[in-house]
Amino acid sequence: MPSNDSFDKSIMLHDLSWLEVGQCFPPYNERARLDTYRINRMLFRTDVPEEYNTYISRITRVIGNFDNLISFPIVLGYPKLMTLKMADLVCGEYPNITAKTEGSSDILDTIRDDNDFDAKMYSTVIDISRYGDAIWRLYKSGEKYTFTVWDPSQWFPVVSQDGTNTEIKHVLCWTENRGDELNPDWYLTAQIHEVGYYIEKVFKSSSVDRQILALVSERKVPTGLTVNAVMHIRAFKTTDTVYGDDDYMNIDSTISELATRVAQVSTILDKHADPILTGPISLLKADPVTKELTFKPGRYFATMPEDKDPKYLTWDGQLEASFKQMEFLVDQLYILSEMGSALAGARDSTFQAVSGAAMRAKMVTPLAKARRISNSLTIHVKRLLSILSSKGYPQAFKPNDISVVWSDGLPNDPRELLELAKLACGENTIMPIKEAIMRYLDITDKEADQWIKDIDKRAEEMIEREQANLDANDPEQKNAGPGPKKGQVASTKGSKTAITNVNPAKQN
């Protein structure tokens, strides 16, 4: 897209001069980024951005009445599908979050429920996919901390100029019309977030070019946090910018070309699919006024032996080259989006996974992409839960005490999971049984404790039954084997007369 090409991510904000009276909002350097967000938002909603007029005009030159023949969004549904598939792979199956301390699982589950944590994680991954950036804002609600997923188009980071690209301030800005459509009255609100507090400024702005006219109010609001209340998440970092990369930029030209091909082929097929009747000229009748030869169906025509029989002419479009080109474009779409067959599911008969491992081998590329996002999310999730637990909950957790295990969203193979659990806690034990069944069988801390109790109980009952069977089959063996025998006191050590275990060293 044109806006993606003009979005120079190395140009960043380094101070707050753009937020002074007389400046226009949004700042000029940020408009390309905001324009990219706008286009990607429309693509996610399957709307047609005006930037696609170039492709539409290309089709119109061939077709003419293109808008009446095919809907462009039919072909542009790939971005939304790709984003939702990635969100499903990352957090469609909720991550397993635990802590080291006793009773921590219940507290963490309560925190997740109170803050609608998992739904917000899904929204976060959607923003990372379509924008490249996701923003969390922490704030106090009552006596507890909570958070929301903020619109990145209202986020303006201030970056240090020392080469580290450190985000020293996060500015959240939004405009609001306090008047009506006939008499607009626009205001700009800016929250300048730093560690422990933010400064909120309200400006009067013009209705035409959004120029900042005057400062209306200013206040300092403490957050009570030892970190910035705004968190920026992206899939990966580069050395030349703080902004992330969206998933749509790489596939934009491929989707546009594919949309053009589909539209052209559809029009050709529609135009020539209607058969045309051919036959001798005797089928036609001249109009008495215009003398124009016309054909009236529904009549019977007798033909002479030398005449050709009437027949319908069908058209062979010879579209093999077009379909091959479309197939090539679809393959490129799968490659560039890193989604492979995950984008369309099992689209051919060769996708027949006989086990969970085989299925994951087929999905290695999209799973690697999902891990890239989940790895970036892990440290932010730990810090977030640590902050949320610090107010209003029985126990506060440190980030290092929290463990986050992400699932892949794919169907599990129960047989393979049981085998893995057995291998982990079998003869060559490498993992406690509780940890193994929680990780591989996806159960909670309480359920794992109950499972272990049931397993131990069944094992004891089995031993008792086996011992009872041995005693019943061979009564003479009741007193066989090591240890105190039936009727003996353990302290006698097998003696019939001794009553205590005397230590010779203490006899004197």
Phi, psi and omega in degrees: 000150180302320183292327178294323180292328184270356181276094178274104186287348178282348177270115185229168177274133182241356178204188182253021181295335180287351182253021180265161179298135182101342178277158177262144179244138000284162180300148186302318184295341184261354187292325178295318178297314180295326178292322176297317176302317182297315180296315181294327176296319179293321178296321178296326179273004183059030169273163181258109177293154180295339178295345179272005179299330179299316180288323179295318179294327177297319178290320184297327179298330181270322190261315184102268181272062185300317186298335181272355188251323183212145179268120180303320180299341178302321182272337185270017179280354182298315182302314180296316179299317181297318180295315181293322177298319180292320176298324177294319181291325183279308187220018172298325170260117190302140178291153177269112184245123182225171175223168187282335188277161181291135178076009183289331183298317179296320180294316180295321177297321178295318178299317180297318180291318183297328185254008183051045191301311188291324176294322179289330174297320179297315178297324179297315180294324176300315180293322178298321181288313187272334180250334188090344182226142173230143185235130171251138173237122177269144177204167183264131177236104186072235179259005183238160172269146173217183181211163177223157176268114188268151178290119182298339179289350176254015184245130182226100181281143173256121191249141178291155182254021182267010179093351181271347183054041178281132178277099186275335177216148173240122181251123176255123184231141174209153180251152178214143178261109180271002175255222176226185184294325181281325180233076183291146178221093190268140177228149177244125176252130180232128174249115181263103187268128172231179182294120175090346182196171169218152177255123180256123179240138176243125182244148168274132182233158181283159183274343187267295185253011180057034177288139179284117186266316184199152175275122183269314181207160178209137178209153178253128184240114176287143179260342182077008182258154175266006177227172175292139182285354179248128178244135179251125181240136175217161185292322179204161182250148171237165187278348187253000182201161175262351184275149178271175179251129178278167182275349188273333187298319184292332187254003186299310182294325179294316179296319181296317178294320179295319178297320179296315180296315181298317181296316181294314180296319180298319180292318179298317180294320179295322184290324187252002179284338180281113184292152181243134181279132176237154180176188180293160182294343179293345177288339185267149179234134182281138176287132184296336183264304185272348183064013180282135179280125180228161180244132177248112181289169178089006180248159178259136182237127174270138182242149175276161180303327182279351180277154174274141179291143175295142178205162179269133179266121175254151187252133176258109188284345182053057184262016182303319181296321180294317180292324176295320178296320178294320178296320177297318180295321178296319178297319177296325178297317178296321182290310185291328179278351181061027182255335180056218181289350179295334182293322182244005182078203179281089188272356177218170186286349181282346181273083180231089181279122181270351180207168179297321179295320179294321179295318179292330176295324176292333186255023188298322182290307177297328178293323176295321177295319178295321179295328178300319180285315182295324177297322177291327182286333190304308184294325179291323177295318179298314180294320180297310181295328176297318179291316182297327182282350186282346181228124171085010180232154185299335186218136176258137183251146170272150181306322182288343179277349185261136177244132180238118178244117183270142173265169183257358177077000179269154178300139180272150174261105184303323181297315180294322180296318178296320179296319179296318179297319179295318180295324184289327184235028179274218183299309177271078188293125174240357182208139175301148184299324180296314179296322182294312183287332176291319184285313188270334182254001172056059177235164184278174180298315180296317179297322179296317178299318180293321177301314182296319177299316179296320179296314179297320181296316179295323179295318178296318179297322179294319178297318179297319179295318179296319179295320178296321178295320178296317180296322181289325182279330184217085183300331183291344181270007182297323183260011180280158176094172183288167178093173181296139180271167181298128180092355180260153172267138185300328185286347182281346179053037179089351181281142179275345185247329184292144178243347177221162176263098187273134176267113183304329183292340183253005182293328179272000000 
